[in-house]
GROMACS .gro file of C-alpha atoms in nm:
model
  258
    1MET     CA    1   0.835   0.298  -2.571
    2LYS     CA    2   0.682   0.445  -2.278
    3ILE     CA    3   0.607   0.141  -2.165
    4ARG     CA    4   0.942  -0.035  -2.216
    5VAL     CA    5   1.108   0.254  -2.066
    6TRP     CA    6   0.840   0.225  -1.739
    7LYS     CA    7   0.906  -0.163  -1.732
    8ALA     CA    8   1.242  -0.132  -1.743
    9LEU     CA    9   1.254   0.089  -1.438
   10ALA     CA   10   0.991  -0.106  -1.248
   11ARG     CA   11   1.206  -0.387  -1.274
   12SER     CA   12   1.464  -0.223  -1.125
   13VAL     CA   13   1.258  -0.133  -0.839
   14LEU     CA   14   1.218  -0.494  -0.781
   15LEU     CA   15   1.534  -0.648  -0.826
   16ASP     CA   16   1.639  -0.328  -0.622
   17ALA     CA   17   1.399  -0.440  -0.336
   18VAL     CA   18   1.530  -0.796  -0.332
   19ARG     CA   19   1.876  -0.717  -0.271
   20ARG     CA   20   1.760  -0.504  -0.009
   21LYS     CA   21   1.649  -0.864   0.145
   22ASP     CA   22   1.286  -0.720   0.116
   23LEU     CA   23   1.153  -0.992  -0.012
   24TRP     CA   24   1.383  -1.215   0.133
   25VAL     CA   25   1.262  -1.056   0.513
   26VAL     CA   26   0.826  -1.046   0.360
   27GLY     CA   27   0.962  -1.465   0.315
   28ILE     CA   28   1.087  -1.476   0.681
   29LEU     CA   29   0.788  -1.354   0.802
   30GLY     CA   30   0.536  -1.576   0.643
   31PHE     CA   31   0.762  -1.887   0.712
   32LEU     CA   32   0.710  -1.761   1.147
   33ILE     CA   33   0.347  -1.701   1.045
   34VAL     CA   34   0.314  -2.105   0.941
   35LEU     CA   35   0.513  -2.144   1.278
   36CYS     CA   36   0.230  -1.940   1.511
   37ALA     CA   37   0.036  -2.086   1.313
   38GLY     CA   38   0.089  -2.416   1.392
   39ALA     CA   39   0.191  -2.347   1.824
   40LEU     CA   40  -0.159  -2.243   1.792
   41GLY     CA   41  -0.309  -2.556   1.631
   42PHE     CA   42  -0.122  -2.759   1.900
   43PHE     CA   43  -0.347  -2.653   2.137
   44GLY     CA   44  -0.637  -2.659   1.892
   45PHE     CA   45  -0.836  -2.448   1.662
   46ALA     CA   46  -1.200  -2.548   1.819
   47GLY     CA   47  -1.362  -2.252   1.859
   48LEU     CA   48  -1.118  -1.984   1.735
   49GLU     CA   49  -1.157  -2.006   1.367
   50VAL     CA   50  -1.249  -1.607   1.384
   51PHE     CA   51  -0.982  -1.513   1.563
   52ALA     CA   52  -0.761  -1.650   1.358
   53LYS     CA   53  -0.894  -1.500   1.081
   54ASP     CA   54  -0.897  -1.175   1.232
   55LEU     CA   55  -0.535  -1.211   1.314
   56ALA     CA   56  -0.429  -1.321   1.006
   57VAL     CA   57  -0.564  -1.050   0.824
   58SER     CA   58  -0.470  -0.765   1.063
   59VAL     CA   59  -0.095  -0.913   1.023
   60LEU     CA   60  -0.131  -0.953   0.631
   61GLY     CA   61  -0.264  -0.604   0.587
   62GLY     CA   62   0.007  -0.442   0.860
   63PHE     CA   63   0.277  -0.534   0.703
   64SER     CA   64   0.198  -0.555   0.328
   65THR     CA   65   0.158  -0.157   0.421
   66ILE     CA   66   0.492  -0.121   0.566
   67VAL     CA   67   0.663  -0.297   0.269
   68ALA     CA   68   0.441  -0.049   0.063
   69ILE     CA   69   0.547   0.259   0.248
   70MET     CA   70   0.933   0.184   0.285
   71VAL     CA   71   0.977   0.064  -0.091
   72SER     CA   72   0.771   0.396  -0.206
   73SER     CA   73   0.932   0.615   0.023
   74ARG     CA   74   1.261   0.535  -0.109
   75GLY     CA   75   1.263   0.507  -0.453
   76MET     CA   76   1.345   0.874  -0.568
   77THR     CA   77   1.494   0.971  -0.248
   78ASP     CA   78   1.759   0.677  -0.278
   79GLU     CA   79   1.844   0.767  -0.720
   80ILE     CA   80   1.908   1.111  -0.598
   81LYS     CA   81   2.171   1.061  -0.293
   82ASN     CA   82   2.342   0.791  -0.485
   83ARG     CA   83   2.343   1.034  -0.766
   84THR     CA   84   2.268   0.758  -1.021
   85LEU     CA   85   1.979   0.978  -1.143
   86TYR     CA   86   2.180   1.126  -1.363
   87PRO     CA   87   2.236   0.880  -1.594
   88LEU     CA   88   1.879   0.780  -1.579
   89LEU     CA   89   1.784   1.146  -1.734
   90ALA     CA   90   2.105   1.177  -1.971
   91ARG     CA   91   1.948   0.878  -2.105
   92PRO     CA   92   1.599   1.022  -2.346
   93ILE     CA   93   1.386   0.964  -2.036
   94SER     CA   94   1.128   1.203  -1.883
   95ARG     CA   95   1.067   1.326  -1.538
   96PHE     CA   96   0.706   1.170  -1.527
   97ASP     CA   97   0.856   0.860  -1.676
   98LEU     CA   98   1.116   0.813  -1.450
   99LEU     CA   99   0.842   0.925  -1.125
  100PHE     CA  100   0.565   0.635  -1.304
  101GLY     CA  101   0.859   0.353  -1.352
  102LYS     CA  102   0.899   0.398  -1.013
  103PHE     CA  103   0.585   0.400  -0.920
  104LEU     CA  104   0.484   0.088  -1.081
  105GLY     CA  105   0.756  -0.063  -0.950
  106ALA     CA  106   0.680   0.008  -0.559
  107VAL     CA  107   0.364  -0.149  -0.674
  108ALA     CA  108   0.456  -0.443  -0.795
  109ALA     CA  109   0.708  -0.535  -0.492
  110THR     CA  110   0.441  -0.434  -0.271
  111TRP     CA  111   0.181  -0.669  -0.483
  112VAL     CA  112   0.457  -0.942  -0.449
  113SER     CA  113   0.486  -0.916  -0.106
  114PHE     CA  114   0.134  -0.931  -0.052
  115LEU     CA  115   0.094  -1.211  -0.258
  116ILE     CA  116   0.362  -1.388  -0.043
  117LEU     CA  117   0.242  -1.337   0.242
  118ALA     CA  118  -0.112  -1.414   0.191
  119ALA     CA  119  -0.021  -1.742   0.063
  120MET     CA  120   0.202  -1.808   0.340
  121THR     CA  121  -0.114  -1.715   0.568
  122GLY     CA  122  -0.360  -1.967   0.425
  123ILE     CA  123  -0.124  -2.248   0.359
  124ALA     CA  124  -0.076  -2.172   0.738
  125LEU     CA  125  -0.450  -2.173   0.827
  126SER     CA  126  -0.528  -2.489   0.544
  127ILE     CA  127  -0.353  -2.697   0.750
  128PHE     CA  128  -0.569  -2.695   1.027
  129ASN     CA  129  -0.912  -2.676   0.788
  130VAL     CA  130  -0.962  -2.302   0.867
  131HIS     CA  131  -1.122  -2.185   0.527
  132PHE     CA  132  -1.196  -1.887   0.381
  133GLU     CA  133  -1.467  -1.791   0.192
  134LEU     CA  134  -1.547  -1.591  -0.190
  135VAL     CA  135  -1.511  -1.280  -0.029
  136THR     CA  136  -1.130  -1.375   0.067
  137LEU     CA  137  -1.064  -1.287  -0.333
  138GLN     CA  138  -1.277  -0.919  -0.251
  139TYR     CA  139  -1.025  -0.865  -0.058
  140LEU     CA  140  -0.714  -0.958  -0.186
  141VAL     CA  141  -0.849  -0.732  -0.515
  142LEU     CA  142  -0.908  -0.459  -0.287
  143LYS     CA  143  -0.627  -0.467  -0.064
  144MET     CA  144  -0.387  -0.487  -0.374
  145ILE     CA  145  -0.616  -0.177  -0.489
  146GLY     CA  146  -0.576  -0.020  -0.129
  147LEU     CA  147  -0.168  -0.061  -0.128
  148THR     CA  148  -0.111   0.126  -0.509
  149LEU     CA  149  -0.272   0.416  -0.284
  150VAL     CA  150  -0.011   0.366  -0.024
  151CYS     CA  151   0.284   0.326  -0.272
  152ALA     CA  152   0.113   0.692  -0.428
  153VAL     CA  153   0.091   0.885  -0.122
  154GLY     CA  154   0.448   0.765  -0.009
  155GLN     CA  155   0.659   0.823  -0.330
  156THR     CA  156   0.486   1.137  -0.324
  157LEU     CA  157   0.571   1.265   0.064
  158SER     CA  158   0.947   1.167  -0.040
  159LEU     CA  159   0.942   1.443  -0.289
  160VAL     CA  160   0.848   1.726  -0.068
  161MET     CA  161   1.006   1.605   0.254
  162THR     CA  162   1.283   1.380   0.402
  163THR     CA  163   1.325   1.001   0.340
  164SER     CA  164   1.276   0.975   0.752
  165ALA     CA  165   0.941   1.213   0.753
  166ALA     CA  166   0.792   1.066   0.442
  167ILE     CA  167   0.824   0.719   0.600
  168THR     CA  168   0.701   0.861   0.949
  169THR     CA  169   0.406   1.056   0.822
  170SER     CA  170   0.277   0.757   0.588
  171LEU     CA  171   0.250   0.552   0.876
  172ILE     CA  172   0.057   0.792   1.059
  173VAL     CA  173  -0.144   0.844   0.793
  174ALA     CA  174  -0.182   0.471   0.700
  175PHE     CA  175  -0.265   0.313   1.035
  176GLY     CA  176  -0.434   0.669   1.150
  177SER     CA  177  -0.657   0.726   0.919
  178THR     CA  178  -0.954   0.577   1.106
  179LEU     CA  179  -0.898   0.806   1.410
  180ILE     CA  180  -0.811   1.107   1.195
  181THR     CA  181  -1.139   1.032   0.995
  182ARG     CA  182  -1.318   1.015   1.346
  183ALA     CA  183  -1.187   1.288   1.465
  184LEU     CA  184  -1.263   1.515   1.191
  185GLY     CA  185  -1.636   1.408   1.184
  186MET     CA  186  -1.648   1.466   1.552
  187GLY     CA  187  -1.547   1.811   1.457
  188TYR     CA  188  -1.679   1.880   1.175
  189SER     CA  189  -2.049   1.806   1.397
  190SER     CA  190  -1.966   2.049   1.659
  191ALA     CA  191  -1.817   2.312   1.437
  192SER     CA  192  -1.933   2.660   1.335
  193PRO     CA  193  -2.083   2.633   0.959
  194GLU     CA  194  -1.804   2.860   0.845
  195MET     CA  195  -1.576   2.613   1.008
  196GLN     CA  196  -1.720   2.266   0.842
  197GLY     CA  197  -1.640   2.352   0.518
  198LEU     CA  198  -1.233   2.341   0.623
  199PHE     CA  199  -1.315   2.009   0.803
  200LYS     CA  200  -1.453   1.842   0.447
  201VAL     CA  201  -1.165   1.954   0.270
  202LEU     CA  202  -0.946   1.739   0.527
  203ASN     CA  203  -1.138   1.457   0.490
  204ALA     CA  204  -1.133   1.448   0.148
  205VAL     CA  205  -0.739   1.536   0.068
  206LEU     CA  206  -0.692   1.236   0.351
  207PRO     CA  207  -0.667   0.911   0.201
  208GLN     CA  208  -0.970   0.702   0.311
  209TYR     CA  209  -0.700   0.374   0.317
  210GLY     CA  210  -0.973   0.194   0.523
  211LEU     CA  211  -1.255   0.179   0.220
  212PHE     CA  212  -1.023  -0.057   0.121
  213ASP     CA  213  -1.019  -0.254   0.408
  214ILE     CA  214  -1.275  -0.571   0.444
  215GLY     CA  215  -1.138  -0.809   0.645
  216SER     CA  216  -1.424  -0.830   0.874
  217ARG     CA  217  -1.616  -0.964   0.614
  218VAL     CA  218  -1.347  -1.230   0.584
  219SER     CA  219  -1.297  -1.300   1.018
  220TYR     CA  220  -1.711  -1.341   1.021
  221SER     CA  221  -1.880  -1.674   0.817
  222GLY     CA  222  -2.205  -1.566   0.594
  223TRP     CA  223  -2.105  -1.219   0.451
  224GLY     CA  224  -2.183  -1.201   0.114
  225LEU     CA  225  -1.966  -1.089  -0.177
  226VAL     CA  226  -1.934  -0.643  -0.162
  227PRO     CA  227  -2.153  -0.526  -0.489
  228LEU     CA  228  -1.968  -0.494  -0.846
  229TRP     CA  229  -2.037  -0.125  -0.842
  230VAL     CA  230  -1.882  -0.079  -0.439
  231VAL     CA  231  -1.532  -0.268  -0.638
  232GLY     CA  232  -1.559  -0.067  -0.958
  233ALA     CA  233  -1.638   0.310  -0.773
  234LEU     CA  234  -1.391   0.198  -0.530
  235PHE     CA  235  -1.101   0.150  -0.834
  236ALA     CA  236  -1.171   0.467  -0.955
  237TYR     CA  237  -1.124   0.630  -0.607
  238ALA     CA  238  -0.795   0.483  -0.630
  239ALA     CA  239  -0.722   0.569  -0.942
  240GLY     CA  240  -0.792   0.930  -0.921
  241TYR     CA  241  -0.595   0.985  -0.605
  242CYS     CA  242  -0.348   0.766  -0.686
  243ALA     CA  243  -0.360   1.038  -1.043
  244PHE     CA  244  -0.342   1.304  -0.830
  245MET     CA  245  -0.059   1.230  -0.590
  246LEU     CA  246   0.127   1.183  -0.923
  247ILE     CA  247   0.049   1.525  -1.087
  248LEU     CA  248   0.142   1.670  -0.741
  249GLY     CA  249   0.509   1.490  -0.731
  250TRP     CA  250   0.601   1.542  -1.095
  251THR     CA  251   0.471   1.886  -1.056
  252LYS     CA  252   0.763   1.980  -0.693
  253PHE     CA  253   1.047   1.684  -0.875
  254ASN     CA  254   0.971   1.908  -1.230
  255ARG     CA  255   1.071   2.193  -1.070
  256GLN     CA  256   1.348   2.079  -0.857
  257ALA     CA  257   1.675   2.160  -0.954
  258ILE     CA  258   1.938   1.856  -0.962
   0.00000   0.00000   0.00000
């Protein structure tokens, strides 16, 4: 029964993304990528394979992250704002079911957008004989796992702050996590023993999105596959962190008066 409820809620989020033209925007971006690749290919791709691959994975990762944040941060808040939450909760649906179903829908919409962009990018580059190695498949899988983490964080933040604040905070964390992690590392090395524990806690709480990005392996030839135990460890980390964020969001949502 719960699986049917989750599927129905997830489908509604996906359909809402289509109605909002989110997926249409992704399609247009993919078309623009093909046009840009064609313009670049007009002048020749010789010696630019590494640059083309690096630009492709950067654009692909950046746009898909933005889509994940926008979709996940609006799902629950739109239900509350539009007062469509009341007929949903009037049915035999718990608040956790609603939260989890919306999360699955945000993940599905993000994955569809990501795969559309990935397909368009791959077609654009393959036209000019820019080939990808087998590690590209691992890049796609790990990136999709990382986007799931982005959705969990975005949805939870939307329950504890306004939508605009949640989107802004999610964008800062997503695109600045590497710099923040480095800053925490520098602060840890120069802090007193009493303060080093605080830096450890902050680094543990911060979602490590960079762990799921192996774009450099895709850009440069000769890299081998990431060991399967590493992929498994990253999957376990993402699953645990998503579960933590969902529990945190459910705790806040369950206590919220509607």
